[in-house]
Short mmCIF file of C-alpha atoms in Angstrom, two decimals:
data_model
loop_
_atom_site.label_atom_id
_atom_site.label_comp_id
_atom_site.label_asym_id
_atom_site.label_seq_id
_atom_site.Cartn_x
_atom_site.Cartn_y
_atom_site.Cartn_z
CA MET A 1 3.56 22.17 -33.71
CA PRO A 2 1.50 18.67 -33.66
CA LYS A 3 1.67 16.77 -30.19
CA PRO A 4 3.84 13.87 -30.69
CA LEU A 5 2.22 10.37 -31.02
CA SER A 6 1.70 8.26 -27.97
CA ALA A 7 3.71 4.83 -27.76
CA ASP A 8 0.33 2.76 -28.54
CA GLU A 9 0.03 5.59 -31.77
CA LEU A 10 3.57 5.10 -32.90
CA ALA A 11 3.18 1.26 -32.60
CA ALA A 12 -0.03 0.75 -34.60
CA LEU A 13 1.52 3.13 -37.06
CA GLY A 14 4.23 1.09 -37.25
CA ASP A 15 2.48 -2.04 -37.21
CA GLU A 16 0.84 -0.79 -40.71
CA LEU A 17 3.90 0.52 -42.22
CA ALA A 18 5.62 -2.95 -41.95
CA ALA A 19 2.82 -4.93 -43.26
CA LEU A 20 2.92 -2.14 -46.01
CA ALA A 21 6.61 -2.40 -46.83
CA ARG A 22 6.54 -6.20 -46.87
CA ALA A 23 3.66 -6.42 -49.51
CA GLY A 24 5.84 -4.09 -51.67
CA VAL A 25 3.05 -1.62 -51.45
CA PRO A 26 3.56 2.13 -52.64
CA LEU A 27 4.23 3.65 -49.15
CA ASP A 28 2.58 6.76 -50.21
CA GLN A 29 -0.69 5.41 -51.32
CA GLY A 30 -0.84 2.51 -48.85
CA LEU A 31 -0.34 5.52 -45.98
CA LEU A 32 -3.10 7.33 -47.50
CA ALA A 33 -5.51 4.32 -48.01
CA LEU A 34 -5.26 3.63 -44.20
CA ARG A 35 -6.37 6.85 -42.79
CA SER A 36 -10.15 5.10 -42.75
CA GLU A 37 -8.80 2.58 -41.24
CA LEU A 38 -6.22 3.62 -38.28
CA PRO A 39 -7.93 5.51 -35.38
CA GLY A 40 -7.52 8.54 -33.84
CA ARG A 41 -4.13 10.53 -34.51
CA ALA A 42 -2.29 7.95 -36.07
CA GLY A 43 -4.82 7.53 -39.00
CA PHE A 44 -3.87 11.54 -39.73
CA ALA A 45 -0.59 11.24 -39.32
CA ALA A 46 -0.62 8.43 -41.75
CA GLU A 47 -2.46 10.72 -44.14
CA GLU A 48 -0.30 13.63 -43.76
CA ILE A 49 2.83 11.36 -44.46
CA GLY A 50 1.46 10.11 -47.29
CA GLN A 51 0.41 13.05 -48.74
CA ARG A 52 3.75 14.13 -48.26
CA LEU A 53 5.41 11.15 -49.74
CA ALA A 54 3.29 11.79 -52.90
CA ALA A 55 4.17 15.54 -52.85
CA GLY A 56 7.93 14.23 -53.54
CA GLU A 57 9.30 14.99 -49.85
CA ARG A 58 11.72 12.65 -48.39
CA TRP A 59 11.40 10.46 -45.59
CA SER A 60 13.64 12.21 -43.71
CA ASP A 61 12.17 15.44 -43.93
CA VAL A 62 8.86 14.08 -43.13
CA VAL A 63 9.38 12.06 -40.01
CA GLY A 64 12.21 14.12 -38.64
CA GLU A 65 9.23 16.54 -37.07
CA GLY A 66 8.39 17.13 -33.50
CA GLN A 67 5.39 14.56 -33.86
CA PHE A 68 7.15 11.18 -34.27
CA PRO A 69 10.50 10.35 -32.22
CA PRO A 70 13.95 11.00 -33.31
CA MET A 71 14.53 6.75 -33.23
CA PHE A 72 11.70 6.51 -35.56
CA ALA A 73 12.90 8.81 -37.97
CA ALA A 74 16.58 6.89 -37.40
CA VAL A 75 15.00 3.26 -37.50
CA LEU A 76 13.08 4.39 -40.78
CA GLU A 77 16.39 5.46 -42.43
CA ALA A 78 18.45 2.61 -41.57
CA GLY A 79 15.42 0.30 -42.94
CA ILE A 80 15.43 2.48 -45.96
CA ARG A 81 19.29 2.40 -46.21
CA SER A 82 19.45 -1.55 -45.38
CA SER A 83 16.32 -2.59 -47.90
CA GLU A 84 14.84 -4.03 -45.00
CA LEU A 85 12.03 -1.39 -43.94
CA GLY A 86 9.90 -4.22 -42.71
CA PRO A 87 12.05 -5.85 -40.49
CA ALA A 88 13.46 -2.89 -39.10
CA ILE A 89 9.82 -1.43 -38.06
CA GLU A 90 8.81 -4.40 -36.69
CA ALA A 91 11.72 -4.83 -34.30
CA TYR A 92 10.83 -1.18 -33.32
CA VAL A 93 7.23 -1.95 -32.50
CA ALA A 94 8.26 -5.06 -30.60
CA THR A 95 10.73 -2.73 -28.22
CA LEU A 96 7.41 -0.01 -28.12
CA ARG A 97 5.16 -2.84 -27.05
CA ARG A 98 7.38 -4.31 -24.64
CA THR A 99 7.85 -0.61 -22.99
CA SER A 100 3.99 -0.36 -23.09
CA GLU A 101 3.64 -3.96 -21.15
CA LEU A 102 6.39 -2.78 -18.65
CA ARG A 103 4.70 0.36 -18.28
CA LYS A 104 1.51 -1.02 -17.55
CA ARG A 105 2.46 -3.20 -14.91
CA LEU A 106 4.23 -0.68 -13.28
CA SER A 107 1.03 1.39 -13.16
CA ILE A 108 -0.91 -1.67 -12.00
CA ALA A 109 1.68 -2.39 -9.30
CA LEU A 110 1.07 0.94 -7.86
CA LEU A 111 -2.95 1.01 -7.96
CA TYR A 112 -3.31 -0.95 -4.69
CA PRO A 113 -0.58 1.03 -2.67
CA VAL A 114 -2.45 4.58 -3.92
CA LEU A 115 -5.74 2.98 -2.84
CA LEU A 116 -4.33 2.19 0.77
CA LEU A 117 -3.11 5.73 1.13
CA CYS A 118 -6.43 7.06 0.19
CA LEU A 119 -8.23 4.87 3.04
CA ALA A 120 -5.66 5.74 5.59
CA TYR A 121 -6.07 9.53 4.54
CA GLY A 122 -9.85 9.16 5.00
CA LEU A 123 -9.78 7.38 8.37
CA THR A 124 -7.35 9.92 9.65
CA LEU A 125 -9.95 12.88 8.52
CA PHE A 126 -12.63 10.56 10.44
CA ILE A 127 -10.51 10.11 13.43
CA GLY A 128 -8.96 13.95 13.67
CA LEU A 129 -12.36 15.88 12.19
CA SER A 130 -14.71 13.86 14.51
CA TRP A 131 -14.00 11.20 16.64
CA LEU A 132 -11.28 13.21 18.58
CA PRO A 133 -12.73 16.37 19.34
CA ASP A 134 -16.24 14.63 20.01
CA LEU A 135 -14.63 12.51 22.34
CA THR A 136 -12.86 15.46 24.20
CA SER A 137 -15.79 17.47 24.18
CA SER A 138 -17.75 14.39 26.09
CA TYR A 139 -15.18 14.36 28.27
CA ALA A 140 -15.02 17.92 29.02
CA GLU A 141 -18.66 18.30 29.65
CA SER A 142 -18.43 14.85 32.38
CA GLU A 143 -15.50 16.94 34.02
CA LEU A 144 -13.49 14.15 33.21
CA GLU A 145 -10.24 14.44 32.77
CA THR A 146 -8.65 12.98 29.29
CA LEU A 147 -4.67 12.20 28.58
CA PRO A 148 -3.07 15.51 27.73
CA VAL A 149 -1.29 13.88 25.10
CA LEU A 150 -4.86 13.41 23.51
CA ASP A 151 -6.08 16.93 23.93
CA SER A 152 -3.02 18.22 22.55
CA VAL A 153 -3.15 16.06 19.37
CA SER A 154 -7.15 16.75 18.86
CA HIS A 155 -6.39 20.33 19.26
CA TRP A 156 -3.35 20.37 17.04
CA ILE A 157 -5.51 18.58 14.12
CA VAL A 158 -8.40 20.78 14.30
CA ALA A 159 -6.23 23.79 13.99
CA THR A 160 -4.24 22.94 11.38
CA ARG A 161 -6.83 20.60 9.25
CA TRP A 162 -7.13 24.05 6.60
CA PHE A 163 -3.24 23.00 5.78
CA TRP A 164 -2.74 19.38 6.21
CA ALA A 165 -6.43 18.18 4.93
CA PRO A 166 -6.46 19.27 1.50
CA LEU A 167 -3.07 18.86 0.86
CA PRO A 168 -2.86 14.92 0.49
CA PRO A 169 -5.69 15.36 -2.51
CA LEU A 170 -3.74 17.68 -3.90
CA LEU A 171 -0.53 16.19 -4.21
CA LEU A 172 -2.35 12.74 -5.40
CA LEU A 173 -4.05 14.63 -7.92
CA LEU A 174 -1.05 16.21 -9.06
CA GLY A 175 0.92 12.99 -8.87
CA LEU A 176 -1.61 11.13 -11.26
CA GLY A 177 -1.79 14.19 -13.74
CA TRP A 178 2.01 13.64 -13.96
CA TRP A 179 1.77 10.23 -14.03
CA LEU A 180 -0.77 10.07 -16.84
CA LEU A 181 1.49 12.73 -18.96
CA GLN A 182 4.19 10.52 -18.94
CA LEU A 183 2.39 7.30 -19.64
CA SER A 184 1.86 8.95 -23.38
CA GLY A 185 5.40 9.23 -24.37
CA PRO A 186 6.91 6.17 -25.58
CA ALA A 187 9.28 5.81 -23.04
CA LEU A 188 9.21 5.03 -19.43
CA PRO A 189 7.96 7.26 -17.11
CA ARG A 190 10.66 8.72 -14.78
CA SER A 191 10.09 7.27 -11.24
CA ARG A 192 12.14 9.03 -7.81
CA PHE A 193 11.35 6.88 -5.32
CA ALA A 194 13.39 4.09 -4.67
CA LEU A 195 11.30 0.91 -5.33
CA GLY A 196 10.35 2.50 -8.77
CA VAL A 197 13.79 3.74 -9.70
CA SER A 198 15.24 -0.22 -10.04
CA VAL A 199 12.59 -0.95 -12.06
CA VAL A 200 12.54 1.94 -14.49
CA ARG A 201 16.23 2.11 -14.47
CA GLN A 202 15.78 -1.77 -15.39
CA GLY A 203 14.00 -0.96 -18.32
CA ARG A 204 15.17 2.15 -19.38
CA ALA A 205 18.52 -0.57 -19.93
CA ALA A 206 16.37 -2.53 -21.78
CA ILE A 207 14.98 -0.19 -24.21
CA PHE A 208 18.38 1.39 -24.56
CA ALA A 209 20.22 -1.94 -25.34
CA ASP A 210 17.26 -3.15 -27.66
CA LEU A 211 17.18 0.03 -30.08
CA LEU A 212 21.20 0.18 -30.00
CA ALA A 213 21.02 -3.50 -31.25
CA LEU A 214 18.76 -2.86 -33.93
CA LEU A 215 20.64 0.52 -35.25
CA LEU A 216 23.36 -1.14 -35.53
CA GLU A 217 22.03 -4.44 -37.16
CA ARG A 218 20.52 -1.51 -40.06
CA GLU A 219 24.43 -0.65 -40.53
CA THR A 220 23.78 2.57 -38.54
CA ASP A 221 27.44 3.53 -37.46
CA LEU A 222 27.73 3.38 -33.64
CA PRO A 223 28.32 7.40 -33.23
CA THR A 224 25.10 8.05 -34.41
CA ALA A 225 23.35 4.82 -32.53
CA LEU A 226 24.10 5.68 -29.52
CA PRO A 227 22.79 9.03 -28.69
CA LEU A 228 19.76 8.17 -30.63
CA ALA A 229 19.11 5.20 -28.43
CA ALA A 230 19.92 6.96 -25.42
CA GLN A 231 17.71 9.62 -26.12
CA ALA A 232 15.06 6.88 -26.65
CA SER A 233 15.25 5.03 -23.70
CA GLY A 234 14.28 8.58 -21.78
CA ASP A 235 17.23 8.42 -19.11
CA ALA A 236 19.14 10.96 -18.63
CA GLN A 237 22.29 9.27 -17.21
CA LEU A 238 22.28 6.91 -20.05
CA GLN A 239 21.90 9.97 -22.80
CA ALA A 240 25.15 11.29 -20.65
CA GLY A 241 27.16 8.13 -21.08
CA ALA A 242 26.52 8.15 -24.50
CA SER A 243 27.45 11.75 -25.45
CA LYS A 244 30.54 10.68 -23.50
CA LEU A 245 31.21 7.49 -25.38
CA VAL A 246 30.45 9.67 -28.60
CA ALA A 247 33.26 12.09 -27.71
CA SER A 248 36.04 9.71 -27.27
CA LEU A 249 35.25 7.95 -30.65
CA GLU A 250 34.53 11.29 -32.65
CA GLN A 251 38.30 12.12 -30.84
CA GLY A 252 39.94 8.69 -31.53
CA SER A 253 41.02 8.67 -27.55
CA PRO A 254 40.80 5.95 -25.67
CA VAL A 255 37.48 5.01 -24.47
CA GLY A 256 37.23 5.51 -20.32
CA GLU A 257 35.13 4.33 -17.40
CA THR A 258 30.93 5.34 -18.07
CA PRO A 259 29.77 4.56 -14.75
CA GLU A 260 26.27 6.33 -16.75
CA LEU A 261 25.81 3.10 -18.22
CA PRO A 262 25.05 -0.01 -17.22
CA PRO A 263 28.13 -2.20 -16.51
CA LEU A 264 27.57 -5.15 -18.94
CA ILE A 265 26.56 -2.50 -21.67
CA GLY A 266 29.19 -0.17 -20.82
CA TRP A 267 32.24 -2.86 -20.77
CA LEU A 268 30.63 -4.23 -24.25
CA LEU A 269 31.26 -0.94 -25.50
CA ARG A 270 34.23 -0.06 -24.51
CA SER A 271 35.54 -3.92 -26.00
CA HIS A 272 35.66 -3.23 -29.60
CA ALA A 273 33.44 -6.55 -30.48
CA PRO A 274 32.76 -7.17 -33.79
CA GLU A 275 29.32 -5.99 -34.70
CA GLN A 276 27.67 -9.25 -35.01
CA GLN A 277 28.88 -10.19 -31.68
CA MET A 278 27.70 -6.94 -30.07
CA VAL A 279 23.98 -7.02 -31.38
CA ALA A 280 23.78 -10.56 -30.47
CA ALA A 281 24.86 -9.52 -26.91
CA LEU A 282 23.10 -6.38 -26.66
CA ARG A 283 19.75 -8.11 -27.49
CA ARG A 284 20.65 -10.79 -24.53
CA LEU A 285 21.38 -7.92 -22.56
CA SER A 286 17.78 -6.23 -23.27
CA GLY A 287 16.12 -9.72 -23.02
CA GLN A 288 17.92 -10.10 -18.96
CA TYR A 289 16.81 -6.25 -18.39
CA HIS A 290 13.62 -6.69 -19.63
CA ARG A 291 13.18 -9.77 -17.15
CA ARG A 292 14.59 -7.96 -14.23
CA ALA A 293 11.96 -4.83 -14.46
CA ILE A 294 9.19 -7.49 -14.60
CA GLN A 295 10.06 -9.12 -11.95
CA ARG A 296 10.58 -6.41 -9.78
CA THR A 297 7.05 -4.81 -10.94
CA GLU A 298 6.00 -8.15 -9.81
CA TRP A 299 7.50 -8.02 -6.42
CA LEU A 300 6.54 -4.06 -6.20
CA ALA A 301 3.13 -5.06 -6.88
CA HIS A 302 2.97 -8.12 -3.67
CA ALA A 303 5.38 -6.41 -1.42
CA LEU A 304 4.55 -3.00 -1.20
CA PRO A 305 0.77 -3.38 -0.59
CA THR A 306 1.67 -5.76 2.30
CA TRP A 307 4.24 -3.15 4.14
CA LEU A 308 1.44 -0.37 3.48
CA ALA A 309 -1.31 -2.47 5.21
CA ILE A 310 1.02 -3.43 7.66
CA GLY A 311 2.27 -0.12 8.43
CA LEU A 312 -0.81 2.11 8.19
CA GLY A 313 -3.04 -0.60 9.72
CA GLY A 314 -0.93 -1.12 12.52
CA GLY A 315 -0.40 2.82 13.01
CA ALA A 316 -4.59 3.19 12.83
CA ALA A 317 -4.81 0.40 15.00
CA MET A 318 -2.15 1.62 17.66
CA LEU A 319 -3.96 5.18 17.44
CA LEU A 320 -7.56 3.68 17.83
CA ALA A 321 -6.32 1.59 20.63
CA SER A 322 -4.12 4.20 22.78
CA ALA A 323 -7.56 6.79 21.93
CA VAL A 324 -9.98 4.49 23.10
CA PHE A 325 -8.17 2.28 26.13
CA GLY A 326 -5.97 5.64 26.80
CA SER A 327 -9.33 7.31 27.75
CA TRP A 328 -11.37 4.91 29.12
CA ALA A 329 -8.25 4.00 31.72
CA SER A 330 -8.33 7.81 32.64
CA VAL A 331 -12.11 7.70 32.67
CA ILE A 332 -11.87 4.81 35.31
CA TYR A 333 -9.28 6.70 37.13
CA GLU A 334 -10.86 9.73 37.65
CA LEU A 335 -14.07 7.58 38.94
CA ALA A 336 -12.23 5.84 41.32
CA ARG A 337 -10.73 8.82 42.54
CA PRO A 338 -13.11 10.11 45.17
CA HIS A 339 -13.69 6.71 46.65
CA PHE A 340 -10.01 6.53 47.10
CA PHE A 341 -9.46 9.53 49.11
CA ASN A 342 -12.81 9.06 50.83
CA ALA A 343 -11.51 5.75 51.91
CA GLY A 344 -8.22 7.16 53.20
#
């Protein structure tokens, strides 16, 4: 099975599809001609779609495979059904662009904290494996006593260096690999730390609201549109809430509370508002969630490095100060002891 297209590749392919649809060019011929213009896998995907369309296959069969997300196929079908393929694809590409922008902002916001953590790790290696052992050994050769806690910390760091020293780089490499893998998809990456959860949650709510409005605007019924938009958002809670709503709609039972969905979206879907009003409200909510995500990403980019610098820098300064001045005080005390007892 071909590897799924990334968000940028989907956006590039969608731009060309929308341009072909607006120009009235036969899509199979236009897509075959795009092979030399689109770079990478997007060009191969365009060529494959063109060949299969020219062979008489249906759109739903061509784009319903693993290389394309289900939302992409749903948008194409909705656009063809409403005879507005170009505007439908353009709206979907706009959502992909906004998602990509938010993803890049979040990645940039996390770059500086990662650099600070690397610097703190390097400083810890230097202090624990080089500076502290040299300091304690020089005191031992001079027959001077050092602080007991300094000896304990130095011995523990040296004894366990084979465990803790390679662990942070390994975790960092695994985290970066996972993050890059998440960035290649059309949805926002999953985040488990408290500051990132808020940003990702707001971003996914924006994607869900935007794509749901797009499908409803293209005459897709709500039970079909809900799971598609939730799946495209990449959020498990949104998918659970959408499934609960779909089950209630299909059974004809009253729609209960849906804590898995954002409160305003849940209230809107339970209100049974006219379709045009629901689409307009979903558009406004999408813009609101997107602005919140950007604002919190910018706050994350400024506040997190500051607090890390204070915490890591302050901790390193206290460690160095306690090691230097504590040892210096211990040396002065040891040097003064013979004079003190002789004077007595």
